Coordinates of C-alpha atoms and ligand atoms in Angstrom, one line a residue:
M1 CA 7.0 16.2 32.9
N2 CA 9.5 13.5 32.9
N3 CA 7.6 11.0 33.9
K4 CA 5.7 11.6 30.4
K5 CA 3.7 7.8 28.7
T6 CA 5.2 7.6 25.6
Y7 CA 2.6 6.9 22.2
T8 CA 4.3 4.4 19.8
F9 CA 4.1 4.5 16.3
L10 CA 5.2 1.5 16.0
N11 CA 6.8 -2.0 17.3
L12 CA 6.2 -5.4 15.4
A13 CA 7.0 -7.4 18.5
T14 CA 4.0 -6.1 19.9
V15 CA 1.9 -6.1 17.4
N16 CA 3.2 -10.1 16.2
E17 CA 3.8 -10.8 20.0
P18 CA -0.2 -12.7 19.4
F19 CA 0.9 -14.7 17.0
N20 CA 3.9 -15.5 18.5
A21 CA 3.4 -19.6 19.4
P22 CA 1.3 -20.1 15.3
I23 CA 4.4 -18.4 13.9
K24 CA 6.4 -20.0 15.2
E25 CA 5.2 -23.6 14.7
A26 CA 4.6 -22.7 11.4
L27 CA 8.8 -21.5 10.6
C28 CA 9.2 -24.8 12.7
R29 CA 7.5 -26.8 10.7
V30 CA 9.1 -25.7 7.7
A31 CA 11.7 -25.4 9.3
D32 CA 11.4 -30.0 9.8
S33 CA 10.0 -30.1 6.4
G34 CA 12.8 -30.2 4.1
R35 CA 11.0 -27.7 1.8
F36 CA 12.8 -24.4 0.8
I37 CA 12.0 -23.2 -2.5
G38 CA 7.4 -23.7 -3.2
G39 CA 5.7 -26.2 -1.3
P40 CA 2.3 -26.1 0.6
E41 CA 3.2 -23.6 2.5
N42 CA 2.9 -21.0 -0.8
E43 CA 0.3 -22.8 -2.4
E44 CA -1.8 -22.1 0.9
F45 CA -0.5 -18.7 1.1
E46 CA -1.6 -18.2 -3.3
Q47 CA -5.1 -20.4 -2.5
R48 CA -5.4 -18.1 1.2
M49 CA -4.8 -14.7 -1.0
A50 CA -7.5 -15.5 -4.1
A51 CA -10.1 -16.3 -1.7
L52 CA -9.1 -13.0 0.7
T53 CA -9.1 -11.2 -2.7
G54 CA -11.7 -12.2 -4.6
A55 CA -9.5 -12.6 -8.0
S56 CA -8.7 -16.5 -9.7
C57 CA -5.5 -16.7 -9.2
A58 CA -2.4 -15.3 -6.6
I59 CA 0.8 -15.7 -7.0
G60 CA 3.4 -14.9 -4.0
V61 CA 6.3 -13.3 -4.0
S62 CA 9.9 -12.3 -3.4
N63 CA 8.2 -8.8 -2.1
G64 CA 5.5 -5.1 -3.1
L65 CA 8.0 -4.1 -5.6
D66 CA 8.6 -7.4 -7.2
A67 CA 4.6 -8.2 -7.6
L68 CA 4.3 -4.5 -9.7
R69 CA 7.4 -5.3 -12.0
L70 CA 6.8 -8.4 -12.3
I71 CA 2.7 -7.6 -13.9
L72 CA 4.0 -5.1 -15.9
R73 CA 6.4 -7.4 -18.0
G74 CA 4.2 -9.9 -17.9
Y75 CA 1.5 -8.1 -20.2
I76 CA 5.2 -6.7 -22.2
E77 CA 5.6 -10.5 -23.1
L78 CA 2.6 -11.4 -23.2
G79 CA 3.0 -7.9 -25.8
R80 CA -0.4 -6.1 -24.6
L81 CA 2.4 -3.4 -23.1
H82 CA 5.4 -2.3 -24.4
P83 CA 8.5 -1.0 -23.8
G84 CA 8.4 2.9 -23.5
D85 CA 4.4 2.4 -23.1
E86 CA 3.1 5.1 -21.0
V87 CA 1.8 4.6 -17.4
I88 CA -0.4 6.6 -15.4
V89 CA 0.6 7.1 -11.6
P90 CA -0.2 9.2 -8.6
A91 CA 2.1 12.0 -7.6
N92 CA 1.5 10.9 -4.3
T93 CA 2.8 7.5 -3.2
Y94 CA 5.2 5.2 -2.0
I95 CA 8.5 5.8 -5.1
A96 CA 8.1 2.0 -5.5
S97 CA 4.8 2.5 -7.4
V98 CA 7.4 4.8 -9.9
L99 CA 10.0 1.7 -9.2
A100 CA 8.5 -0.5 -11.1
V101 CA 7.0 1.2 -14.4
S102 CA 10.9 2.8 -15.1
D103 CA 12.4 -0.4 -14.1
C104 CA 10.5 -2.3 -16.9
G105 CA 11.3 0.7 -19.7
L106 CA 8.0 2.2 -19.0
V107 CA 7.1 5.8 -18.8
P108 CA 5.8 7.6 -15.8
V109 CA 3.2 10.2 -16.0
P110 CA 2.5 11.6 -12.6
V111 CA -1.4 12.8 -12.0
E112 CA -2.2 15.5 -9.5
P113 CA -3.6 13.8 -5.5
R114 CA -7.3 15.2 -4.3
R115 CA -6.8 16.2 -0.8
D116 CA -9.4 15.3 0.6
T117 CA -8.3 10.8 -0.1
M118 CA -4.8 11.7 -1.0
N119 CA -5.2 9.1 -3.7
I120 CA -4.8 10.5 -7.4
D121 CA -7.8 12.6 -8.5
T122 CA -9.7 11.0 -11.0
R123 CA -10.6 13.7 -12.6
R124 CA -7.4 15.1 -13.9
I125 CA -6.0 11.4 -15.2
E126 CA -8.3 11.9 -18.9
A127 CA -6.2 14.9 -19.0
A128 CA -2.7 13.2 -18.9
I129 CA -3.9 10.2 -21.3
T130 CA -1.4 10.9 -25.0
T131 CA -1.6 8.5 -27.9
R132 CA 1.4 6.7 -25.8
T133 CA -1.2 5.9 -22.5
R134 CA -1.5 1.9 -22.1
A135 CA -2.2 1.8 -18.5
I136 CA -3.2 2.9 -15.1
M137 CA -1.1 2.2 -11.6
P138 CA -3.4 3.5 -8.3
V139 CA -2.4 2.7 -5.6
H140 CA -4.7 2.0 -2.1
L141 CA -2.6 4.8 -0.2
Y142 CA -2.8 4.7 3.3
G143 CA -5.8 1.5 2.8
R144 CA -8.8 3.6 0.9
I145 CA -8.9 2.1 -2.8
A146 CA -8.5 4.8 -4.9
T147 CA -9.8 3.3 -8.1
D148 CA -13.8 4.6 -8.3
D149 CA -15.9 3.8 -11.4
R150 CA -14.8 7.5 -12.7
L151 CA -11.3 5.2 -13.3
L152 CA -12.9 2.3 -14.4
E153 CA -14.8 3.3 -17.1
L154 CA -11.9 6.0 -17.9
A155 CA -9.7 3.0 -18.7
A156 CA -11.3 0.6 -19.6
R157 CA -13.2 3.1 -23.0
H158 CA -9.2 4.2 -23.6
R159 CA -8.7 0.5 -23.5
L160 CA -5.9 1.1 -20.4
L161 CA -5.1 -2.2 -18.2
V162 CA -5.2 -0.6 -15.0
I163 CA -3.0 -2.6 -12.3
E164 CA -4.0 -1.3 -8.2
D165 CA -0.3 -1.0 -6.5
A166 CA -1.6 -2.6 -3.6
A167 CA 0.5 -2.7 -1.1
Q168 CA -1.4 -0.9 2.0
A169 CA -4.9 -2.2 1.1
I170 CA -5.1 -5.5 2.1
G171 CA -9.2 -6.1 3.1
A172 CA -9.7 -2.9 1.5
R173 CA -13.1 -2.6 -0.1
D174 CA -15.3 0.2 -2.6
E175 CA -18.0 1.3 -2.2
H176 CA -19.3 -1.9 -4.8
G177 CA -17.9 -4.8 -2.4
R178 CA -15.3 -5.3 -4.6
A179 CA -12.0 -6.1 -2.7
A180 CA -8.5 -4.6 -3.2
G181 CA -7.1 -6.8 -5.6
A182 CA -9.7 -7.9 -7.5
I183 CA -10.4 -4.2 -8.9
G184 CA -8.3 -3.5 -11.8
H185 CA -6.6 -5.8 -14.2
A186 CA -4.0 -7.1 -11.9
A187 CA -2.7 -6.4 -7.8
G188 CA 0.4 -5.8 -6.7
F189 CA 0.5 -6.6 -2.9
S190 CA 3.2 -6.3 0.0
F191 CA 4.6 -8.1 3.0
Y192 CA 6.4 -5.1 4.6
P193 CA 7.0 -6.5 7.5
T194 CA 5.0 -2.8 9.1
K195 CA 1.5 -3.6 6.5
N196 CA -0.6 -4.0 7.6
I197 CA -0.6 -7.6 7.3
G198 CA 3.9 -8.8 7.9
A199 CA 6.0 -11.2 7.2
L200 CA 8.8 -10.9 9.4
G201 CA 11.0 -10.4 6.3
D202 CA 10.4 -8.8 2.5
A203 CA 7.6 -10.5 0.8
G204 CA 4.5 -10.0 -1.9
A205 CA 1.8 -11.5 -3.9
I206 CA 0.3 -10.5 -7.9
T207 CA -3.1 -10.8 -7.6
T208 CA -4.4 -11.8 -10.7
S209 CA -7.8 -13.2 -12.6
D210 CA -6.6 -13.2 -16.1
P211 CA -5.2 -16.6 -16.1
E212 CA -2.8 -15.4 -19.2
L213 CA -0.8 -13.0 -17.2
A214 CA -1.1 -15.2 -14.0
Q215 CA 0.7 -18.2 -15.7
V216 CA 3.5 -15.6 -17.7
V217 CA 4.4 -13.8 -13.8
S218 CA 4.8 -17.0 -12.4
A219 CA 7.2 -18.3 -14.8
L220 CA 8.7 -14.8 -14.6
R221 CA 9.9 -15.2 -10.7
N222 CA 11.7 -18.2 -11.6
Y223 CA 13.6 -17.7 -13.7
G224 CA 11.6 -17.6 -16.5
C225 CA 11.4 -21.7 -16.9
D226 CA 6.9 -23.3 -17.9
Y227 CA 8.7 -26.4 -16.8
T228 CA 12.4 -27.6 -15.3
Y229 CA 14.9 -25.5 -17.0
H230 CA 13.4 -25.2 -20.4
N231 CA 12.8 -21.2 -19.8
I232 CA 10.8 -19.7 -22.6
Y233 CA 11.0 -15.6 -20.9
R234 CA 14.1 -13.4 -19.7
G235 CA 13.4 -14.5 -16.3
L236 CA 13.6 -13.6 -12.8
N237 CA 14.6 -14.8 -9.1
C238 CA 11.0 -13.5 -7.4
R239 CA 10.5 -16.5 -5.5
L240 CA 8.3 -17.0 -3.2
D241 CA 10.5 -17.8 0.8
P242 CA 8.1 -20.3 2.1
M243 CA 9.4 -19.3 6.0
Q244 CA 7.0 -16.0 5.2
A245 CA 4.4 -17.1 3.5
A246 CA 3.9 -20.3 6.3
V247 CA 4.6 -16.7 8.6
I248 CA 1.2 -14.8 6.2
N249 CA -0.8 -18.0 6.3
V250 CA -1.3 -17.1 9.9
K251 CA -1.7 -14.2 10.6
L252 CA -4.5 -13.9 6.8
P253 CA -6.8 -15.5 8.5
H254 CA -6.6 -12.3 11.3
T255 CA -7.5 -9.5 8.4
A256 CA -10.9 -8.5 8.7
Q257 CA -10.1 -7.8 12.6
V258 CA -6.7 -6.5 12.5
N259 CA -8.0 -4.1 10.3
A260 CA -11.5 -3.9 11.9
Y261 CA -9.4 -2.2 15.2
R262 CA -7.8 -0.3 12.9
R263 CA -10.8 1.5 12.0
R264 CA -11.7 2.2 14.9
L265 CA -9.1 4.2 15.9
A266 CA -9.3 5.2 12.7
A267 CA -13.6 6.2 13.9
I268 CA -12.3 7.3 17.5
Y269 CA -9.9 10.6 16.2
N270 CA -11.1 11.8 13.7
S271 CA -14.6 11.8 16.5
E272 CA -12.4 13.2 19.1
I273 CA -9.9 15.7 16.6
N274 CA -12.0 18.7 16.9
N275 CA -9.1 21.5 16.6
P276 CA -8.9 23.9 13.8
L277 CA -5.8 24.1 12.6
I278 CA -5.8 19.9 11.9
E279 CA -7.3 18.7 8.9
K280 CA -8.3 14.9 9.2
P281 CA -8.6 12.9 6.2
L282 CA -11.8 12.1 5.2
F283 CA -13.3 9.3 7.4
E284 CA -16.9 7.8 5.3
P285 CA -18.8 5.3 8.2
D286 CA -19.6 3.1 5.0
D287 CA -16.8 2.9 3.3
Y288 CA -13.9 0.1 4.1
C289 CA -10.4 2.0 4.4
V290 CA -8.8 -0.3 5.5
W291 CA -6.6 4.0 8.1
H292 CA -2.7 2.2 7.4
Q293 CA -1.6 5.9 7.7
Y294 CA -4.3 7.8 9.6
V295 CA -3.0 11.4 7.7
V296 CA -3.8 14.6 9.0
K297 CA -2.6 18.0 7.6
T298 CA -1.6 21.4 8.6
T299 CA 0.3 24.1 7.3
R300 CA 2.9 24.3 10.1
R301 CA 3.1 20.2 10.0
D302 CA 7.5 20.3 12.0
H303 CA 6.3 22.5 14.8
F304 CA 3.0 20.1 15.1
R305 CA 5.5 17.4 14.9
D306 CA 8.3 18.5 17.9
Y307 CA 4.9 19.1 19.8
L308 CA 3.2 15.7 19.8
A309 CA 6.6 14.3 19.6
E310 CA 7.2 17.3 23.4
N311 CA 4.2 14.9 24.2
G312 CA 5.3 11.9 24.1
V313 CA 3.2 11.3 20.9
E314 CA 5.8 9.5 18.4
T315 CA 4.7 10.3 14.6
L316 CA 6.2 9.7 11.1
V317 CA 5.9 11.9 7.2
H318 CA 4.0 9.7 4.0
Y319 CA 6.1 10.5 2.1
P320 CA 8.8 14.0 2.6
V321 CA 9.5 13.8 -1.0
P322 CA 7.3 13.4 -3.9
P323 CA 8.8 10.4 -6.6
H324 CA 9.4 13.3 -9.3
L325 CA 11.9 15.3 -6.6
Q326 CA 13.6 12.9 -6.0
P327 CA 17.4 13.2 -7.3
C328 CA 17.2 8.9 -8.9
Y329 CA 14.3 11.1 -11.4
P330 CA 15.5 14.2 -13.0
G331 CA 13.2 14.2 -16.1
L332 CA 10.2 14.8 -14.0
A333 CA 11.4 17.1 -11.8
G334 CA 10.8 20.0 -14.2
L335 CA 7.4 18.2 -13.8
S336 CA 4.2 21.5 -11.8
L337 CA 2.5 18.7 -9.1
P338 CA 1.6 22.2 -6.2
L339 CA -0.3 19.9 -5.0
A340 CA 1.1 17.1 -4.0
E341 CA 3.7 18.3 -2.6
Q342 CA 2.5 20.6 -0.9
L343 CA 1.3 17.6 0.5
G344 CA 5.0 16.1 1.1
R345 CA 5.0 19.6 3.1
Q346 CA 2.1 19.4 4.8
V347 CA 1.0 15.0 5.9
L348 CA 2.0 13.9 9.2
S349 CA 0.7 9.7 10.4
L350 CA -0.6 8.7 13.6
P351 CA 0.2 5.9 15.4
I352 CA -2.8 3.7 14.5
T353 CA -1.6 -0.1 14.9
A354 CA -2.2 -2.4 17.8
C355 CA 0.5 -0.2 19.7
T356 CA -2.2 2.1 20.3
S357 CA -5.2 1.0 23.0
E358 CA -8.2 2.8 23.1
Q359 CA -8.0 4.8 25.8
D360 CA -4.7 6.1 24.1
A361 CA -6.5 7.1 20.7
Y362 CA -8.5 9.8 22.8
E363 CA -5.7 11.3 25.2
I364 CA -4.4 11.3 21.7
S365 CA -6.7 12.5 20.0
A366 CA -6.5 15.1 23.4
I367 CA -2.9 16.1 23.5
I368 CA -3.8 17.4 19.5
N369 CA -6.7 19.2 21.0
R370 CA -4.7 22.1 22.6
Y371 CA -2.1 22.3 19.9
T372 CA -1.6 26.6 19.0
N373 CA 0.3 27.4 16.7
D374 CA 3.1 29.9 18.5
Ligands
PLP1 C1 5.1 -1.5 0.6 C2 4.9 0.1 -0.7 C3 5.3 -1.3 -1.9 C4 6.8 -2.0 -1.6 O1 7.0 -3.4 -1.5 P1 8.2 -3.7 -0.8 O2 7.3 -5.2 -0.1 O3 7.9 -2.9 0.8 O4 8.7 -4.4 -1.8 C5 5.1 -0.6 -3.1 N1 4.3 0.2 -3.1 C6 3.2 1.2 -1.5 C7 2.5 2.3 -1.7 C8 3.8 0.2 -0.6 O5 3.0 0.9 0.8

């Protein structure tokens, strides 16, 4: 009983261990180079991101939230968005997506999720479109593409911008084989240390195939300069740190492998978990979900979570309180979004990183199958 094994949810030192030697080499290279802002690591990073996503332009930035803010600010500078415009966002998301919208003076309009994908329910988007709607920000939550044909068709018909929040979805593909970052008009990525590809600190990227937007956001991230000491925009300092670019350049070539391993663990959970009290996430053999999280649902979530903890299985909740119920959005508190709120009460994320062996996934599944509701 006391010698029980622990199934670690996530230990970043373990995840980064296979990359440690080349990461240290890359960091020393930057330290020795004397180039601490911009430079060749950033350029290499931007080329790698464009190649990985298939978008024609990639812009390194400070983090994922800034990537989304810069995209929206960029469209405001281009006159394609105006403060007060409505942006449709998923009700079930990490709050950063919504923060980006409100920070730019735009109005977030949350739309309920589907229970199976937990992504925005694209059947419910049309009813949320008003004369002030100008954009949709789908979030590829937990690594699953949120932009289906219905969403893209609707956006085209209503001339809405589609801004992907791809923070959790590097390397994910839709059913047509298009990669996250090259589906909408622009996309924001995060390399926060816990993401599938994580830096050793904050980092992010924007991808787009719109050269005009690319030009504006690359100026905006750097004080709004188009050339030195000439500021065409009231910009920000949201540059990507070359130390982080160097780290990500080591890891990006391994994106497919990292994601394939998560996919393998998800496949084990999907085939092994067989407990009527536990609702598994949708698992489709041919979609390329990158399983940033493997999220199960159960009505007595905290009871289940305690049971797993007693059996050594660490878990997390992504996310307990949806953005519209956060104290910073009193104006959204009155919305009726029961499906998002129910997910907040029912979701639980299982271990699905390099810290979990395939054997662990079988053992965790067996522990889950022994769970009872008393
Ligand atoms: C992590 C995350 C962000 C924010 O990225 P940061 O790099 O932490 O700023 C935005 N949206 C989603 C869905 C995320 O998971």
